[in-house]
Amino acid sequence: MAGKIAPVDDSKIRRTLASHGPVRRRPREVLERMLARAGEDLSPAEPVAALEARIASLLGKPAALFFPSGTMAQQAALRVHADRSGRRTFAAHPHTHLDNWEEQGYAAVHGLRFRPVGDRNELMTLADLEAVGEPLAAMVWELPQRDLGGLLPSWDELVAQVGLARSRGAAAHLDGARLWESQPFYGKEFAEIAGLFDSVYVSLYKGLQGVRGAVLAGDEALVSEVAVWRRRLGGAIPDAWPLALAALDGLDSVLPRMPEFHAHARSLAAAINQDGVAYAHPDPPQAGMFHVHLPAPKAAVERAAEELIAEKGVQLFLRVRSAPDPRRCSFEVSVGETTMDFTPPEVVALLHELLDGAR
């Protein structure tokens, strides 16, 4: 289970290992990049339309639709899949974002039911999916599985799982919030990966380092139906152009760096595991992220992390995750532009300092 965000003073943070931390692109830099993209005659609708067309093309889908949040996008997609099938149950890994991070909005707003599949500490398998006896409206895959350190199923396993779900009349939906970070593992075009699924959600602010927002892609009929739910949920905002401009910049400047981020994640994890002060998992990382497991209690690590920020202005994580063993905890490293500033030896040294402070 993830802990609460550490109560630190963001103004003291000068560097962060967390790619989603407070020290990312500063507002002025973001605005300057947006201004460079905005011609004098650009209408408010053009950036959004350009973004939707660009992502539809990247994912090999006929259509795509902007949403102000991934939470709204995924709920809209599952609602449509449920209404089409006449079934109210969707299945996913026990750590699905829809259940763990969204206050069970699928149930409160849409009357849907979540059926967990598989061991919460391992990737879902074909055998796990075969054991589901009830009819499903949709099956959801999260690539990568964030709460397992960014684990990814093999390509053949993924294809087999999607095929089984479809053979049972369930729609296949991809929680691709970090799909951009997953592509180097598969070595396939985004369109080939997305082509397995009926609906695909991608984030505009996580890997792409945009301001906010999401895009849902699928066939034209699906996108037309989810557009109705976007309006019903209050997501048809008329002035989304700043979010779209920031995302378009991310597609140009950040997306091409995903292989570089993946390689850096592997270098950091290798250095941590070679040193032995902590354990990085997966070993090696499969996406541009991994978890660092620490031999220290959660509260002690949080306290030491606050001291590290106060003394050096360096932030190592956003949250600490508790463990069944109260003597241990972990945190997530998601490699982005800010993380590239940290060398493997420096990260190892910082972990030693963190654990010394936690004793």
Coordinates of C-alpha atoms in Angstrom, one line a residue:
M1 CA 0.0 0.0 0.0
A2 CA 1.3 3.4 -0.9
G3 CA 1.9 5.9 1.9
K4 CA 0.8 9.5 2.1
I5 CA 2.9 12.1 0.3
A6 CA 5.7 13.2 2.6
P7 CA 4.9 16.6 4.2
V8 CA 7.8 18.6 2.9
D9 CA 8.3 22.2 2.0
D10 CA 8.6 22.2 -1.8
S11 CA 10.4 25.5 -1.8
K12 CA 13.4 23.7 -0.4
I13 CA 13.6 21.1 -3.1
R14 CA 16.3 22.0 -5.7
R15 CA 16.7 18.5 -7.3
T16 CA 14.4 15.5 -7.4
L17 CA 14.8 11.9 -8.4
A18 CA 11.0 11.7 -8.9
S19 CA 10.1 12.5 -12.5
H20 CA 6.7 13.8 -11.3
G21 CA 8.1 15.8 -8.4
P22 CA 7.8 19.6 -7.9
V23 CA 11.0 20.4 -9.6
R24 CA 10.1 19.7 -13.2
R25 CA 9.7 22.2 -16.0
R26 CA 9.1 25.6 -14.4
P27 CA 5.9 27.5 -15.4
R28 CA 7.9 30.1 -17.3
E29 CA 9.6 27.4 -19.4
V30 CA 6.3 25.6 -20.1
L31 CA 4.7 28.9 -21.1
E32 CA 7.6 29.8 -23.4
R33 CA 7.4 26.4 -25.1
M34 CA 3.6 26.8 -25.5
L35 CA 4.1 30.3 -26.9
A36 CA 6.5 29.1 -29.5
R37 CA 3.9 26.6 -30.7
A38 CA 1.0 29.1 -30.7
G39 CA 1.0 31.1 -33.9
E40 CA -0.8 34.4 -34.1
D41 CA -3.8 32.9 -35.9
L42 CA -4.1 29.7 -33.9
S43 CA -7.7 29.1 -32.8
P44 CA -8.5 27.5 -29.4
A45 CA -9.8 24.3 -31.0
E46 CA -6.7 23.7 -33.2
P47 CA -4.2 22.4 -30.6
V48 CA -6.8 19.9 -29.2
A49 CA -7.7 18.6 -32.6
A50 CA -4.0 18.3 -33.6
L51 CA -3.3 16.4 -30.4
E52 CA -6.2 14.0 -30.9
A53 CA -5.2 13.3 -34.5
R54 CA -1.5 12.8 -33.5
I55 CA -2.2 10.3 -30.8
A56 CA -4.8 8.5 -32.9
S57 CA -2.1 8.1 -35.5
L58 CA 0.6 7.0 -33.1
L59 CA -1.7 4.4 -31.6
G60 CA -3.1 3.2 -35.0
K61 CA -6.7 4.0 -34.0
P62 CA -9.3 5.7 -36.2
A63 CA -10.2 8.3 -33.5
A64 CA -9.1 9.8 -30.2
L65 CA -10.7 12.2 -27.7
F66 CA -9.1 14.5 -25.1
F67 CA -10.1 14.2 -21.5
P68 CA -9.1 16.5 -18.6
S69 CA -8.1 13.4 -16.5
G70 CA -7.3 9.8 -17.0
T71 CA -9.8 8.9 -14.2
M72 CA -12.6 10.3 -16.3
A73 CA -11.3 8.8 -19.5
Q74 CA -11.2 5.2 -18.1
Q75 CA -14.5 5.4 -16.4
A76 CA -16.1 6.6 -19.6
A77 CA -14.6 3.8 -21.6
L78 CA -15.7 1.1 -19.1
R79 CA -19.2 2.6 -18.9
V80 CA -19.5 2.3 -22.7
H81 CA -18.2 -1.2 -22.7
A82 CA -20.6 -2.2 -20.0
D83 CA -23.6 -0.6 -21.6
R84 CA -22.8 -2.3 -24.9
S85 CA -22.5 -5.7 -23.4
G86 CA -25.2 -5.5 -20.8
R87 CA -22.7 -6.7 -18.2
R88 CA -21.7 -4.7 -15.2
T89 CA -18.4 -6.4 -14.2
F90 CA -14.9 -5.6 -15.4
A91 CA -11.8 -7.4 -14.3
A92 CA -8.2 -6.3 -13.7
H93 CA -5.1 -6.9 -11.6
P94 CA -5.8 -6.3 -7.9
H95 CA -3.5 -3.2 -8.1
T96 CA -5.6 -1.5 -10.8
H97 CA -5.5 2.3 -10.6
L98 CA -9.3 2.3 -11.0
D99 CA -9.7 0.6 -7.6
N100 CA -6.7 1.7 -5.7
W101 CA -6.5 5.4 -6.5
E102 CA -9.9 6.6 -7.7
E103 CA -12.2 6.1 -4.7
Q104 CA -14.1 3.4 -6.6
G105 CA -15.6 5.9 -8.9
Y106 CA -16.6 3.1 -11.3
A107 CA -19.1 1.9 -8.7
A108 CA -20.2 5.2 -7.2
V109 CA -20.8 6.9 -10.5
H110 CA -21.5 4.0 -12.9
G111 CA -22.7 1.1 -10.9
L112 CA -19.9 -1.1 -12.1
R113 CA -18.3 -4.0 -10.2
F114 CA -14.6 -4.8 -10.1
R115 CA -13.4 -8.4 -10.2
P116 CA -9.7 -8.7 -9.1
V117 CA -7.7 -11.3 -11.0
G118 CA -4.5 -12.9 -9.8
D119 CA -2.0 -12.4 -7.0
R120 CA -1.7 -8.8 -6.0
N121 CA 2.1 -9.2 -5.7
E122 CA 2.6 -10.9 -9.1
L123 CA 1.7 -10.2 -12.7
M124 CA -1.7 -11.6 -13.8
T125 CA -1.3 -14.8 -15.8
L126 CA -3.4 -16.5 -18.5
A127 CA -4.3 -19.2 -15.9
D128 CA -5.6 -16.5 -13.5
L129 CA -7.8 -15.1 -16.3
E130 CA -9.0 -18.6 -17.2
A131 CA -10.2 -19.0 -13.6
V132 CA -12.7 -16.2 -14.0
G133 CA -16.1 -17.8 -14.3
E134 CA -18.4 -14.8 -14.5
P135 CA -19.2 -12.9 -17.8
L136 CA -17.2 -9.7 -18.1
A137 CA -18.0 -6.4 -19.8
A138 CA -14.3 -5.6 -20.1
M139 CA -10.8 -6.7 -19.1
V140 CA -8.3 -4.1 -18.1
W141 CA -4.5 -4.3 -18.5
E142 CA -2.1 -1.8 -17.0
L143 CA 1.1 -1.5 -18.9
P144 CA 3.4 -1.4 -17.0
Q145 CA 2.0 -2.6 -13.7
R146 CA 3.1 0.4 -11.7
D147 CA 2.5 -1.0 -8.2
L148 CA 4.7 -4.0 -9.0
G149 CA 7.6 -1.8 -9.9
G150 CA 6.8 -1.5 -13.6
L151 CA 6.5 -5.2 -14.5
L152 CA 5.4 -6.1 -17.9
P153 CA 4.0 -9.4 -19.3
S154 CA 5.8 -10.9 -22.2
W155 CA 4.3 -10.1 -25.6
D156 CA 3.1 -13.7 -26.2
E157 CA 1.5 -13.8 -22.8
L158 CA -0.2 -10.5 -23.4
V159 CA -1.5 -11.6 -26.8
A160 CA -2.9 -14.8 -25.3
Q161 CA -4.6 -13.0 -22.4
V162 CA -6.3 -10.5 -24.7
G163 CA -7.4 -13.3 -27.0
L164 CA -8.9 -15.2 -24.1
A165 CA -10.9 -12.2 -22.9
R166 CA -12.2 -11.5 -26.4
S167 CA -13.2 -15.1 -26.9
R168 CA -15.4 -14.7 -23.8
G169 CA -17.1 -11.6 -25.1
A170 CA -15.2 -9.1 -23.0
A171 CA -13.8 -5.8 -24.4
A172 CA -10.1 -5.3 -24.0
H173 CA -9.1 -2.0 -22.5
L174 CA -5.5 -0.7 -22.0
D175 CA -4.6 1.5 -19.0
G176 CA -1.7 3.0 -20.9
A177 CA -0.9 5.9 -18.5
R178 CA 2.7 4.8 -18.9
L179 CA 2.5 3.1 -22.3
W180 CA 5.1 5.6 -23.6
E181 CA 7.6 4.1 -21.0
S182 CA 6.7 0.5 -21.8
Q183 CA 7.4 0.6 -25.6
P184 CA 11.2 0.0 -25.3
F185 CA 10.6 -3.3 -23.5
Y186 CA 8.5 -4.7 -26.3
G187 CA 10.5 -3.1 -29.2
K188 CA 7.3 -2.7 -31.2
E189 CA 5.5 0.3 -32.6
F190 CA 2.9 1.9 -30.4
A191 CA 0.3 1.0 -33.0
E192 CA 1.1 -2.7 -32.7
I193 CA 0.8 -2.6 -28.9
A194 CA -2.4 -0.5 -28.9
G195 CA -3.8 -2.7 -31.7
L196 CA -4.4 -5.5 -29.3
F197 CA -7.0 -3.4 -27.4
D198 CA -10.5 -2.0 -28.2
S199 CA -9.8 1.2 -26.1
V200 CA -6.6 2.8 -25.1
Y201 CA -6.0 5.5 -22.5
V202 CA -2.7 7.4 -22.4
S203 CA -1.6 10.1 -20.0
L204 CA -0.3 13.5 -21.2
Y205 CA 1.5 14.6 -18.0
K206 CA 3.3 11.5 -16.6
G207 CA 5.9 10.3 -19.1
L208 CA 5.3 13.2 -21.5
Q209 CA 5.8 15.8 -18.7
G210 CA 2.8 17.8 -19.9
V211 CA 0.6 19.9 -17.6
R212 CA -2.5 17.7 -17.3
G213 CA -4.9 15.6 -19.2
A214 CA -5.4 12.3 -21.1
V215 CA -6.5 11.0 -24.4
L216 CA -8.7 8.0 -25.1
A217 CA -8.4 6.2 -28.5
G218 CA -10.5 3.6 -30.2
D219 CA -12.8 3.2 -33.2
E220 CA -15.1 6.1 -34.3
A221 CA -18.2 4.6 -32.7
L222 CA -16.5 4.1 -29.4
V223 CA -15.1 7.6 -29.3
S224 CA -18.5 9.0 -30.2
E225 CA -20.1 7.2 -27.3
V226 CA -17.4 8.1 -24.7
A227 CA -17.8 11.8 -25.9
V228 CA -21.3 11.7 -24.5
W229 CA -20.0 10.5 -21.1
R230 CA -17.2 13.1 -21.2
R231 CA -19.9 15.8 -21.4
R232 CA -22.0 14.2 -18.7
L233 CA -19.0 14.1 -16.4
G234 CA -18.1 17.7 -17.0
G235 CA -15.1 17.0 -19.1
A236 CA -16.0 18.8 -22.3
I237 CA -14.0 21.9 -21.3
P238 CA -13.9 24.6 -24.0
D239 CA -10.4 25.9 -23.4
A240 CA -8.2 22.8 -23.2
W241 CA -5.7 24.3 -25.7
P242 CA -3.0 25.1 -23.1
L243 CA -3.0 21.4 -22.0
A244 CA -2.9 20.3 -25.6
L245 CA 0.0 22.6 -26.5
A246 CA 2.0 21.3 -23.5
A247 CA 1.3 17.7 -24.5
L248 CA 2.3 18.3 -28.2
D249 CA 5.6 19.6 -26.9
G250 CA 6.0 16.5 -24.8
L251 CA 5.4 14.3 -27.9
D252 CA 8.1 16.1 -29.7
S253 CA 10.7 16.7 -27.0
V254 CA 10.2 13.9 -24.4
L255 CA 8.7 10.9 -26.2
P256 CA 11.9 10.3 -28.3
R257 CA 13.9 10.1 -25.1
M258 CA 12.0 7.0 -23.7
P259 CA 14.7 4.5 -24.7
E260 CA 17.3 6.8 -23.0
F261 CA 15.2 7.0 -19.8
H262 CA 14.8 3.2 -19.9
A263 CA 18.6 2.7 -20.2
H264 CA 19.2 5.1 -17.3
A265 CA 16.7 3.2 -15.1
R266 CA 18.6 0.0 -15.8
S267 CA 21.9 1.7 -14.9
L268 CA 20.6 3.1 -11.7
A269 CA 19.0 -0.2 -10.6
A270 CA 22.2 -2.1 -11.5
A271 CA 24.3 0.2 -9.4
I272 CA 21.9 -0.1 -6.4
N273 CA 21.9 -3.9 -6.6
Q274 CA 25.6 -4.2 -7.0
D275 CA 26.2 -2.0 -4.0
G276 CA 23.7 -4.0 -1.9
V277 CA 22.6 -1.1 0.4
A278 CA 19.0 -1.6 -1.0
Y279 CA 17.3 -3.7 -3.6
A280 CA 16.0 -2.4 -6.9
H281 CA 13.1 -4.4 -8.5
P282 CA 12.6 -5.5 -11.2
D283 CA 16.2 -6.4 -11.9
P284 CA 16.7 -5.2 -14.6
P285 CA 13.8 -2.7 -15.0
Q286 CA 11.4 -3.5 -17.8
A287 CA 10.1 0.0 -18.2
G288 CA 11.6 3.4 -17.3
M289 CA 10.8 2.8 -13.6
F290 CA 11.5 0.5 -10.7
H291 CA 11.0 0.2 -6.9
V292 CA 13.7 0.6 -4.3
H293 CA 13.2 -1.7 -1.3
L294 CA 14.9 -0.4 1.9
P295 CA 15.8 -2.3 5.1
A296 CA 14.3 0.4 7.3
P297 CA 10.9 1.3 8.7
K298 CA 8.7 3.6 6.7
A299 CA 8.4 6.4 9.3
A300 CA 12.2 6.4 9.8
V301 CA 12.8 6.7 6.1
E302 CA 10.3 9.5 5.8
R303 CA 12.0 11.4 8.6
A304 CA 15.4 10.9 7.0
A305 CA 14.1 12.0 3.6
E306 CA 12.9 15.3 5.1
E307 CA 16.3 15.9 6.6
L308 CA 17.9 15.2 3.3
I309 CA 15.7 17.8 1.6
A310 CA 16.4 20.3 4.4
E311 CA 20.2 19.8 4.3
K312 CA 20.8 19.3 0.5
G313 CA 17.6 20.2 -1.2
V314 CA 17.5 16.7 -2.8
Q315 CA 14.2 14.7 -2.9
L316 CA 14.4 11.0 -3.5
F317 CA 10.7 10.1 -3.7
L318 CA 7.1 11.4 -3.5
R319 CA 5.8 8.5 -1.4
V320 CA 7.0 5.7 0.8
R321 CA 5.3 2.4 0.5
S322 CA 4.8 0.3 3.6
A323 CA 5.6 -3.5 3.6
P324 CA 4.1 -6.5 5.4
D325 CA 7.5 -6.5 7.3
P326 CA 7.4 -3.3 9.4
R327 CA 11.2 -3.2 9.3
R328 CA 11.1 -2.6 5.5
C329 CA 9.5 -0.1 3.1
S330 CA 10.0 0.9 -0.6
F331 CA 9.7 3.8 -3.0
E332 CA 9.2 4.3 -6.7
V333 CA 11.7 5.7 -9.1
S334 CA 10.2 6.8 -12.4
V335 CA 12.9 8.1 -14.7
G336 CA 12.3 11.3 -16.6
E337 CA 14.1 14.5 -17.4
T338 CA 14.9 15.4 -13.8
T339 CA 16.2 11.9 -13.0
M340 CA 18.8 12.1 -15.8
D341 CA 20.6 14.6 -13.6
F342 CA 21.5 11.8 -11.1
T343 CA 24.4 9.4 -11.8
P344 CA 24.3 5.8 -10.5
P345 CA 27.1 6.4 -8.0
E346 CA 25.3 9.5 -6.6
V347 CA 22.1 7.6 -6.2
V348 CA 23.9 4.9 -4.3
A349 CA 25.6 7.5 -2.1
L350 CA 22.2 9.2 -1.4
L351 CA 20.7 5.9 -0.4
H352 CA 23.5 5.3 2.1
E353 CA 22.9 8.7 3.5
L354 CA 19.1 8.1 3.7
L355 CA 19.5 4.8 5.5
D356 CA 22.2 6.2 7.9
G357 CA 19.7 8.9 8.8
A358 CA 16.9 6.4 9.3
R359 CA 18.9 4.4 11.9

